[in-house]
Short mmCIF file of C-alpha atoms and ligand atoms in Angstrom, two decimals:
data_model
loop_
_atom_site.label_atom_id
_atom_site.label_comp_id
_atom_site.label_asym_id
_atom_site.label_seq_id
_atom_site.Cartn_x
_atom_site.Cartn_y
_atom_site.Cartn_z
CA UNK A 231 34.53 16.75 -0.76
CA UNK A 232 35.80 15.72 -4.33
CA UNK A 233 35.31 18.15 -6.95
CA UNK A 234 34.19 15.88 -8.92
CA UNK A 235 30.20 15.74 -11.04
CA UNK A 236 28.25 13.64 -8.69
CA UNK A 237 27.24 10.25 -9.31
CA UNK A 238 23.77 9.36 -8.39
CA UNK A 239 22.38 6.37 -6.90
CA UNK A 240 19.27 7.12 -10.17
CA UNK A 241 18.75 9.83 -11.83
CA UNK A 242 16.20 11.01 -14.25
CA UNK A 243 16.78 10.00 -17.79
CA UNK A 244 14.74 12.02 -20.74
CA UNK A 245 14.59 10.42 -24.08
CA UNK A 246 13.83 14.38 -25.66
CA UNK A 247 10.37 13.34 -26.64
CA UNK A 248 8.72 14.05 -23.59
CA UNK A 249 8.84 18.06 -24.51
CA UNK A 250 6.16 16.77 -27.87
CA UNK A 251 3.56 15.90 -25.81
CA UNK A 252 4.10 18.47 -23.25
CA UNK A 253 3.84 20.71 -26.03
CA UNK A 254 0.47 18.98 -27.09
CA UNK A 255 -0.49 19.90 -24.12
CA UNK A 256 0.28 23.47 -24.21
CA UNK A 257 -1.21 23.70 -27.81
CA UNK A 258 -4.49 22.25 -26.79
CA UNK A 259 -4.68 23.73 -23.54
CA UNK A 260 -4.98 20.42 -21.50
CA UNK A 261 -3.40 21.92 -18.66
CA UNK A 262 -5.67 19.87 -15.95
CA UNK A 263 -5.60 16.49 -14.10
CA UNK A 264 -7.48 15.14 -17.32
CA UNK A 265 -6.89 14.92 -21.32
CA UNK A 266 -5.43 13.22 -23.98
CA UNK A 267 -1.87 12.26 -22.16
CA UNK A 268 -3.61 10.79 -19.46
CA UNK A 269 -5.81 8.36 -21.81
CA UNK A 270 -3.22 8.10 -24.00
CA UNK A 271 -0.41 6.98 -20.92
CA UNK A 272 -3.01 4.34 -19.57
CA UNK A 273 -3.84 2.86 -22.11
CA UNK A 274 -0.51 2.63 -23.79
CA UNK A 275 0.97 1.62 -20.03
CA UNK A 276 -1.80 -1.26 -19.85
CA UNK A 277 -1.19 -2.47 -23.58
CA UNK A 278 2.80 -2.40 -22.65
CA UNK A 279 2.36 -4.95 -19.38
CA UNK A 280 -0.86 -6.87 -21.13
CA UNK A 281 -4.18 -5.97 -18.51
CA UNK A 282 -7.29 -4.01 -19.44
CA UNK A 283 -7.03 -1.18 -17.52
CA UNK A 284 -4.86 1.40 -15.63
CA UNK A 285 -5.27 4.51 -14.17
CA UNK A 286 -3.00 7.34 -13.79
CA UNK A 287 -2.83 9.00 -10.54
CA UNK A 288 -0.45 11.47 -8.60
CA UNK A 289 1.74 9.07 -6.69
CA UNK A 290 2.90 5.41 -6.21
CA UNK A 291 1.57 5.67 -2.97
CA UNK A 292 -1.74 7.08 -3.76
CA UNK A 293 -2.23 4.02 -5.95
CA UNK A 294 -1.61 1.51 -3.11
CA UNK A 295 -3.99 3.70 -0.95
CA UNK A 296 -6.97 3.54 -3.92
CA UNK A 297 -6.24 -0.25 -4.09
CA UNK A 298 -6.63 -0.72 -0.17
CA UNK A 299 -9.94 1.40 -0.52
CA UNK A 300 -11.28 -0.58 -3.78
CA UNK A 301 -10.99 -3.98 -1.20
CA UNK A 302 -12.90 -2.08 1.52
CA UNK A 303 -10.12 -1.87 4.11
CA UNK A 304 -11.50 -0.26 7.48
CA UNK A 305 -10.05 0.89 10.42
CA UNK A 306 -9.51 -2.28 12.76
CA UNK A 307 -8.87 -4.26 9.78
CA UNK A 308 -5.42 -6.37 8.68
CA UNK A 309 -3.18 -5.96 6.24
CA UNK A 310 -0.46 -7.73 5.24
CA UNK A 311 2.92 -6.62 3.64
CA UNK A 312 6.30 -7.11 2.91
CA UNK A 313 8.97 -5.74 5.62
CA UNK A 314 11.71 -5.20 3.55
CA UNK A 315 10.25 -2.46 1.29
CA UNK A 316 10.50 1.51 1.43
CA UNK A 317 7.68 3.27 4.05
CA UNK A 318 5.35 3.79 0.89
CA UNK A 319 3.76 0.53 0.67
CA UNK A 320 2.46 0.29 4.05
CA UNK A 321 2.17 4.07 4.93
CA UNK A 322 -1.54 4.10 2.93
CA UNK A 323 -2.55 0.67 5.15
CA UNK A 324 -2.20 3.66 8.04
CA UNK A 325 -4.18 6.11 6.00
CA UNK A 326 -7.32 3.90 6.56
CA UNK A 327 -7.00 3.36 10.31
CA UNK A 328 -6.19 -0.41 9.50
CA UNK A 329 -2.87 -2.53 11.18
CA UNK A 330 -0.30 -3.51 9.28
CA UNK A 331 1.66 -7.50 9.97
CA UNK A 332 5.25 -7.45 8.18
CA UNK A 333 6.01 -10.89 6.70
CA UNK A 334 10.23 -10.80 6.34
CA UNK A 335 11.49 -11.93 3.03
CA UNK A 336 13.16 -15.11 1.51
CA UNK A 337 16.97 -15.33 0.57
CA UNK A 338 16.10 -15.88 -3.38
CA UNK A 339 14.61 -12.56 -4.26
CA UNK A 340 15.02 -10.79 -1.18
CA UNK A 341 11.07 -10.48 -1.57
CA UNK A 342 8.24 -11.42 0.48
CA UNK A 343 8.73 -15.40 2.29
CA UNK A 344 6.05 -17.51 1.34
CA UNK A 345 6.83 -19.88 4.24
CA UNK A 346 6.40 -16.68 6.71
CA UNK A 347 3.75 -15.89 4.78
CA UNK A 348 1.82 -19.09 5.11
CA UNK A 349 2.35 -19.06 8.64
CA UNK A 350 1.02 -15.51 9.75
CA UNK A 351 -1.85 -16.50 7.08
CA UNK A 352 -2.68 -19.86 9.45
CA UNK A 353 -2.68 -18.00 12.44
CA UNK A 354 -4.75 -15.21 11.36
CA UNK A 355 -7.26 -17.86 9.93
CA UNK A 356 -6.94 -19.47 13.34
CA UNK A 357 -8.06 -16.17 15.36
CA UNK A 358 -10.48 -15.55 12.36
CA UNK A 359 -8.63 -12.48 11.75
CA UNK A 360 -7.94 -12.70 8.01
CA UNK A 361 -6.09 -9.95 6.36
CA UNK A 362 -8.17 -7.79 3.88
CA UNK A 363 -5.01 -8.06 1.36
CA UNK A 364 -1.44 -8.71 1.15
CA UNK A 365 1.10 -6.00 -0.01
CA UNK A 366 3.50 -7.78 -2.16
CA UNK A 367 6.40 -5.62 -3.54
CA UNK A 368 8.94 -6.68 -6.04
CA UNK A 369 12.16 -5.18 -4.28
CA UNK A 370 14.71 -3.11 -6.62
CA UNK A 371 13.22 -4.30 -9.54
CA UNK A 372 12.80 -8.30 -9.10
CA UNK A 373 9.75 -10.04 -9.36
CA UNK A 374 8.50 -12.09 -5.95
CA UNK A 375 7.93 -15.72 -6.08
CA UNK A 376 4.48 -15.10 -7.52
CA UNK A 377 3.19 -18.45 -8.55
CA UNK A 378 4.16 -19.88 -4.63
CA UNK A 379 2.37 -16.65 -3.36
CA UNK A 380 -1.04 -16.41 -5.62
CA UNK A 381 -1.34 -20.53 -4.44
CA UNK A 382 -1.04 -19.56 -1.10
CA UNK A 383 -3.38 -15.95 -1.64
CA UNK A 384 -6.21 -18.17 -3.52
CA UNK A 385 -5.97 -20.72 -0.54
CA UNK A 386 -7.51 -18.09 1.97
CA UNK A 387 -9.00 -16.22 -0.77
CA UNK A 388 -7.07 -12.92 0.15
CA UNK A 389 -6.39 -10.41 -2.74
CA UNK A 390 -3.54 -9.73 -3.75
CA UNK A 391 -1.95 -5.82 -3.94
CA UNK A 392 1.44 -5.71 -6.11
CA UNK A 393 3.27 -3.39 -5.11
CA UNK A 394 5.78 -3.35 -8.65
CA UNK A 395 6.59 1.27 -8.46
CA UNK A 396 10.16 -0.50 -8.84
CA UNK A 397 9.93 -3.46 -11.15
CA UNK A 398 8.36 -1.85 -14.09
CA UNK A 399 9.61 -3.65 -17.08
CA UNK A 400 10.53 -7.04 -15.36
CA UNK A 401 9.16 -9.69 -15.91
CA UNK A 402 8.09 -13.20 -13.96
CA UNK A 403 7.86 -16.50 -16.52
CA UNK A 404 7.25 -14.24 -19.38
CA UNK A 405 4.43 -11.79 -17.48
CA UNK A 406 4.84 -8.79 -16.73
CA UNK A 407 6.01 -7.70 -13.08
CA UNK A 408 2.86 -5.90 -11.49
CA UNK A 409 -0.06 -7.78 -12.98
CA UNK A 410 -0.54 -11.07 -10.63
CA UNK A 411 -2.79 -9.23 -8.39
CA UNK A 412 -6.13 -8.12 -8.18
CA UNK A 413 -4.20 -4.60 -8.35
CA UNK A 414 -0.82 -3.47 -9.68
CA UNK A 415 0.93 -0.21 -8.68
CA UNK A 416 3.54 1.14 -10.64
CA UNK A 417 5.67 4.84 -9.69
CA UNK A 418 6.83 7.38 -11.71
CA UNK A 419 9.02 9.14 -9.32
CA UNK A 420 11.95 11.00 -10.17
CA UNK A 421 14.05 8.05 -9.03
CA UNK A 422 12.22 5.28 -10.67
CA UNK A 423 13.49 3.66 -14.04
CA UNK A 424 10.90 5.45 -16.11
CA UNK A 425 9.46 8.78 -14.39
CA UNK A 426 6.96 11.59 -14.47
CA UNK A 427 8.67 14.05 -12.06
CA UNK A 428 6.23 12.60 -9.42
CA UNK A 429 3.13 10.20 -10.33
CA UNK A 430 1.78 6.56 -10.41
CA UNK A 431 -0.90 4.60 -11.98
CA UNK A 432 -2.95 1.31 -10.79
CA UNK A 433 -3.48 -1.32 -12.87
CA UNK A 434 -6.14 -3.91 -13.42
CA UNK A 435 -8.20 -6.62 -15.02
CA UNK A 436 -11.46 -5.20 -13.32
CA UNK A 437 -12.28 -2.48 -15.52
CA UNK A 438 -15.24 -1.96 -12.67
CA UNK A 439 -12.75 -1.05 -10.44
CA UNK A 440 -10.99 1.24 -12.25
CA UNK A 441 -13.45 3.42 -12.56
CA UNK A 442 -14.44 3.44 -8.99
CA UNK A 443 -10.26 4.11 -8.69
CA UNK A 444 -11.18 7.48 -11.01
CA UNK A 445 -14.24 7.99 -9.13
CA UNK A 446 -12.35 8.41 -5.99
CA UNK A 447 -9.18 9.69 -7.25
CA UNK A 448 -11.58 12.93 -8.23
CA UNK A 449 -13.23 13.49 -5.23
CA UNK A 450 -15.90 11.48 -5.29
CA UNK A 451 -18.39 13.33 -7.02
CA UNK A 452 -21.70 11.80 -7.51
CA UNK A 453 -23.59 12.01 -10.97
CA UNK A 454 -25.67 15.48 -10.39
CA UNK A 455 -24.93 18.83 -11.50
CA UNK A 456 -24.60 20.45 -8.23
CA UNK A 457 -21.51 19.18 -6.26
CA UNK A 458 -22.77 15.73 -4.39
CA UNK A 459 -20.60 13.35 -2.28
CA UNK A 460 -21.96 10.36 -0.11
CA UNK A 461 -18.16 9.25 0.53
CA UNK A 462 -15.03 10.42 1.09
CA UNK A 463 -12.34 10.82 -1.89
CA UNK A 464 -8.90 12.37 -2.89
CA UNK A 465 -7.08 14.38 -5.53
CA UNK A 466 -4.85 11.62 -6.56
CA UNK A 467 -5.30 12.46 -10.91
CA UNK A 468 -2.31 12.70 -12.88
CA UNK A 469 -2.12 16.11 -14.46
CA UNK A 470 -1.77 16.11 -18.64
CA UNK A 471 1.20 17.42 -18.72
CA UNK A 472 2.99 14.67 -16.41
CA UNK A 473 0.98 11.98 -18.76
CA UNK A 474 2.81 13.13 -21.79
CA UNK A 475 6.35 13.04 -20.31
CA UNK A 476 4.87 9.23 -19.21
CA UNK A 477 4.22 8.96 -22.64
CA UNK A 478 7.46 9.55 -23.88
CA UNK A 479 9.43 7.85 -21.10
CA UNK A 480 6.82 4.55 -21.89
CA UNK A 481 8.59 4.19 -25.24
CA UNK A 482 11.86 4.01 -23.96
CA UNK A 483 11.28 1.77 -21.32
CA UNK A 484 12.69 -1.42 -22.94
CA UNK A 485 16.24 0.67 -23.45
CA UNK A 486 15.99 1.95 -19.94
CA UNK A 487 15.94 -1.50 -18.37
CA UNK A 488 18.54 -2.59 -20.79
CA UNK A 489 20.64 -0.21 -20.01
CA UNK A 490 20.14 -0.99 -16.28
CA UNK A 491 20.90 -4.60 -17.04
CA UNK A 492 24.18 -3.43 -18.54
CA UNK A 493 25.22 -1.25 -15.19
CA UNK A 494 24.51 -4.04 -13.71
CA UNK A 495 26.88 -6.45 -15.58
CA UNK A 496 29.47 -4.64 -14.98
CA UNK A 497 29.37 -4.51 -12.04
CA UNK A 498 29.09 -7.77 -11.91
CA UNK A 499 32.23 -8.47 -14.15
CA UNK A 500 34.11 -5.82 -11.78
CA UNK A 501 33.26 -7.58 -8.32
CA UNK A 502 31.67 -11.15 -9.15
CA UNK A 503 35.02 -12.88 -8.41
CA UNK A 504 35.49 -11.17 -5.45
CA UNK A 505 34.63 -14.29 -2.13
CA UNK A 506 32.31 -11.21 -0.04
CA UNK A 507 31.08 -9.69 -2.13
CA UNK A 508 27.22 -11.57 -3.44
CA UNK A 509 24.56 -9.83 -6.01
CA UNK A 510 20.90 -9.97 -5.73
CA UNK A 511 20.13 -12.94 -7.72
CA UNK A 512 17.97 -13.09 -10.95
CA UNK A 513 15.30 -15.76 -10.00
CA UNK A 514 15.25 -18.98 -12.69
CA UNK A 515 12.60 -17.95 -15.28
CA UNK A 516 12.50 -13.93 -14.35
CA UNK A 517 13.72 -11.46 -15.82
CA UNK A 518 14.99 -8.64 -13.79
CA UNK A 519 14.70 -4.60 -14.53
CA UNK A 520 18.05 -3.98 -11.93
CA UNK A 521 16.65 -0.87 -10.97
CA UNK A 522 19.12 -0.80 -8.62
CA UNK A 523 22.46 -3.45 -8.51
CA UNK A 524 22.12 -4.33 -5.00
CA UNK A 525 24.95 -6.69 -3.26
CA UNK A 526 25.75 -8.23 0.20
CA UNK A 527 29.08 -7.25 1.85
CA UNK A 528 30.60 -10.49 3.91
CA UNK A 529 32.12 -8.14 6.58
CA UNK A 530 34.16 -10.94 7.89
CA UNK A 531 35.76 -11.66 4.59
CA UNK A 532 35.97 -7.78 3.77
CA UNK A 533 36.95 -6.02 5.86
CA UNK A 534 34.67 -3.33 5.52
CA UNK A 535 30.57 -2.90 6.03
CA UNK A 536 27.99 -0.83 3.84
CA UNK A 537 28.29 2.13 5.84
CA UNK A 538 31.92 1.87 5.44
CA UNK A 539 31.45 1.95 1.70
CA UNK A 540 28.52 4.44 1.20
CA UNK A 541 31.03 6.99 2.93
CA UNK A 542 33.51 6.13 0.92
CA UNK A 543 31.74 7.45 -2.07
CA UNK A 544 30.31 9.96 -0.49
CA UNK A 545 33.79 11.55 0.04
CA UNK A 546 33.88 11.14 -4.04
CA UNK A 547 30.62 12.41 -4.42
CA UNK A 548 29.06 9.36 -5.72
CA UNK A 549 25.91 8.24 -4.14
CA UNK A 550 25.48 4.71 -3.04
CA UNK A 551 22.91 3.76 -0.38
CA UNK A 552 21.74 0.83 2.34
CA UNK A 553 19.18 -1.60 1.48
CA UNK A 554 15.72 -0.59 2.77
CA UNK A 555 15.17 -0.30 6.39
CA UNK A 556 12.98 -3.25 7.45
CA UNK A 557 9.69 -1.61 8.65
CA UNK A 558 9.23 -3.83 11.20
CA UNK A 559 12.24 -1.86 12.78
CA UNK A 560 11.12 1.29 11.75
CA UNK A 561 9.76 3.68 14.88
CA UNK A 562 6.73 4.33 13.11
CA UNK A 563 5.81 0.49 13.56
CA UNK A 564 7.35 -0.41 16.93
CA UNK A 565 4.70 -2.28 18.02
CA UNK A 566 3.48 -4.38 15.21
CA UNK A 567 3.29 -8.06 14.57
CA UNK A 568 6.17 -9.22 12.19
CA UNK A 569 6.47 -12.80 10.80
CA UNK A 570 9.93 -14.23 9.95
CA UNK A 571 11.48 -16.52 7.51
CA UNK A 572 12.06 -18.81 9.82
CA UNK A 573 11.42 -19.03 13.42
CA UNK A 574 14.85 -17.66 14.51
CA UNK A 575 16.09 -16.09 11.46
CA UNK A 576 15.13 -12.88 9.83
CA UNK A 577 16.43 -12.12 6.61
CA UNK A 578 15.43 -8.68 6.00
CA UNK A 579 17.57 -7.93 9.39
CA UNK A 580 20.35 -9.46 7.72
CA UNK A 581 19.83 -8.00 4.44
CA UNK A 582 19.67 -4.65 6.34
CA UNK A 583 23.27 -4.96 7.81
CA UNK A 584 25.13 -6.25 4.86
CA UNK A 585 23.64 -4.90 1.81
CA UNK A 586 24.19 -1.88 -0.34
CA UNK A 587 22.84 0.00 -3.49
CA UNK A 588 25.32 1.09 -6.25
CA UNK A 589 24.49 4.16 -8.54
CA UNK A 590 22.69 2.43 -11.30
CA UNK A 591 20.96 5.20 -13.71
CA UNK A 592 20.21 4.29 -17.13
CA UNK A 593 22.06 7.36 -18.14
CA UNK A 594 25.14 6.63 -16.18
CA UNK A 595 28.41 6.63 -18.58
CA UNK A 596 30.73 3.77 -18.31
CA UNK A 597 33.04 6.37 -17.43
CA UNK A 598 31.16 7.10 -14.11
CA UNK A 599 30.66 3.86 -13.74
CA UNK A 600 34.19 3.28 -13.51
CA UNK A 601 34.86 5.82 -11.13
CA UNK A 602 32.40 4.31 -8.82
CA UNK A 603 34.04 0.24 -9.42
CA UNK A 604 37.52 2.07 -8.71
CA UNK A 605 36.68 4.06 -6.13
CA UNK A 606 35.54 0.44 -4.12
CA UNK A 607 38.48 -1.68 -4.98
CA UNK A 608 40.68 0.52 -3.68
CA UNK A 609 38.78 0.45 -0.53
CA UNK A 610 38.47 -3.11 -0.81
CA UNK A 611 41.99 -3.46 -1.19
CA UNK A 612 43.20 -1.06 1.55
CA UNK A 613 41.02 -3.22 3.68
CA UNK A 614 42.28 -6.20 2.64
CA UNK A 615 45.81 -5.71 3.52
CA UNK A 616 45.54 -4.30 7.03
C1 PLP B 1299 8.75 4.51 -4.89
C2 PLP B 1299 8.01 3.45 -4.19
C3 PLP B 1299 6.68 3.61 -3.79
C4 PLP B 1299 5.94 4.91 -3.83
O1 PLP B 1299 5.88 5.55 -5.01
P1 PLP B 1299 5.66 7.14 -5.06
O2 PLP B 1299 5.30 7.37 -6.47
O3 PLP B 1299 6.96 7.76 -4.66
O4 PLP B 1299 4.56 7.48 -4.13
C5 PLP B 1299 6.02 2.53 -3.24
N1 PLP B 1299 6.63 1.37 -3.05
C6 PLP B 1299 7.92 1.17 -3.39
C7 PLP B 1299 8.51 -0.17 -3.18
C8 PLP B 1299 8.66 2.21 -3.95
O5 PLP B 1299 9.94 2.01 -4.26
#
């Protein structure tokens, strides 16, 4: 193992404000799951993507599961979501006893197919079986085809969930990644572009909602002084402290996904010419947060495969990953219905097997990030010439 400071795939990335508000915190004693950070960070997060509401809660996934809730999904019922994602978004379709249907992606964004979804969505109206919402998650930072999706959403009136804990900051013709749906879910994870240590918040245009989202995220405790509940709830609040390092990490979001933008451009000057090697592309009228560069690997052409190249690093102690594992092949689903691009051709299996995720922190120094483009072309080019 090289000696060498490690290289992470993302990494946490402070601006040195955050300690003010935890401080604030401190001073006044807010040291709860409620307080000033916590109104301050949603409303501040909901003026940054333009909706009227947003509420902070403990986890990415937590916010997906209060969504699902806040549409009434019951054990028995469907839900549709996007294969190619990380276990989160469909883990909380589990948490209500309800069955999941993977729709694979499309080759433009990577994201969610609206030609598979179109189809599961006629055969579910077919067996009257109509999903209770899709799961639609912008993947490594890039915005689904939204306006092709909503058409088809509104057509079978189904709601919309957006699943956007990566795409913070993007944007799709000039609105914000995360606010299509009827509900928006953001993460503040360690590993996200901005972060809270751990922590999420769902977003909204139905203020109504919202406060059923607190209402449940706190246990749901009636209005009586004595401890009342007629259903069942969660401890899913943000605490004050978190809020404020949200708070700080909120201003510097716009320099965070620049700065991403930049990793990724160089990459992209350091491998674009090379024939095998193919980025995720930047849809026409998007604009992309590049949470994470993510590129194909033409094993033919190459010479080597992802695996090949994530150990590679990993001998220089630089962290590079695979793309998501589909979750239609995932154990934990074996036996659920999954809906293809086309009829013989999955892309989310193919993305699986040829693509990769570079180190790509905002706080990543070019020197790093040369040590990571160096590190491949050699491998590329010992490849190359056997
Ligand atoms: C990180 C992530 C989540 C979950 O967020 P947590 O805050 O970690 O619970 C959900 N969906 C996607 C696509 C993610 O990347």
């Amino acid at each position: 193992m090289s000696q060498q400071e490690r290289i992470f795939l993302s990494s946490p990335h402070m601006s040195g404000n955050e300690q003010k508000y935890i401080n604030d915190a401190f001073d006044t004693n807010w040291i709860a799951p409620l307080g000033p950070n916590v109104d301050g960070f949603e409303r501040e997060l909901a003026d940054y993507v333009g909706v009227r509401d947003a509420a902070a809660v403990s986890s990415g996934t937590a916010a997906i599961h209060l969504a699902l809730r806040l549409l009434d999904v019951q054990a028995g019922d469907k839900v549709f979501c996007s294969s190619l994602t990380f276990v989160a978004s469909a883990n909380p379709i589990l948490y209500q006893g309800a069955e999941p249907v993977f729709i694979d992606s499309e080759p433009d964004t990577w994201n969610i197919s609206p030609n598979a979804l179109e189809r599961a969505l006629v055969d579910a109206e077919r067996n009257h079986r109509l999903p209770k919402a899709v799961i639609i998650v912008n993947l490594y930072g890039q915005s689904a085809k939204m306006d092709e999706l909503v058409a088809i959403c509104d057509r079978y009136n189904v709601p919309i969930i957006e699943d956007a804990a990566e795409s913070l900051g993007a944007t799709y013709k000039g609105k914000k990644s995360g606010t299509f749906g009827k509900f928006g879910v953001y993460s503040f994870n360690g590993n996200k572009i901005i972060t809270t240590s751990g922590g999420g918040m769902l977003v909204s245009n139905d203020v109504e909602a919202l406060k059923k989202a607190r209402f449940l995220a706190t246990q749901a405790r009636d209005l009586a002084p004595h401890y009342q509940h007629s259903e069942i709830g969660y401890n899913y609040r943000m605490s004050n402290i978190l809020a404020g390092i949200g708070r700080a990490q909120l201003e510097v979001l716009d320099e965070r996904v620049a700065a991403r933008r930049a990793v990724y451009n160089r990459y992209v000057v350091a491998f674009g010419d090379i024939d095998g090697i193919t980025f995720m592309p930047e849809l026409k009228g998007t604009y992309h947060n590049r949470w994470l560069t993510t590129l194909i690997i033409d094993r033919d052409k190459l010479g080597v495969t992802p695996m090949q190249v994530i150990e590679s690093l990993s001998k220089e102690n630089i962290e590079a990953r695979p793309v998501w594992k589909p979750l239609h092949l995932q154990p934990l689903f074996e036996s659920v219905k999954y809906y293809s691009h086309e009829s013989n051709r999955s892309i989310s299996d193919e993305l699986f097997v040829s693509g990769i995720c570079l180190p790509s922190g905002s706080n990543m120094t070019e020197e790093q990030q040369n040590r990571v483009i160096q590190n491949i072309i050699k491998l590329l080019n010992q490849r190359m010439a056997v």
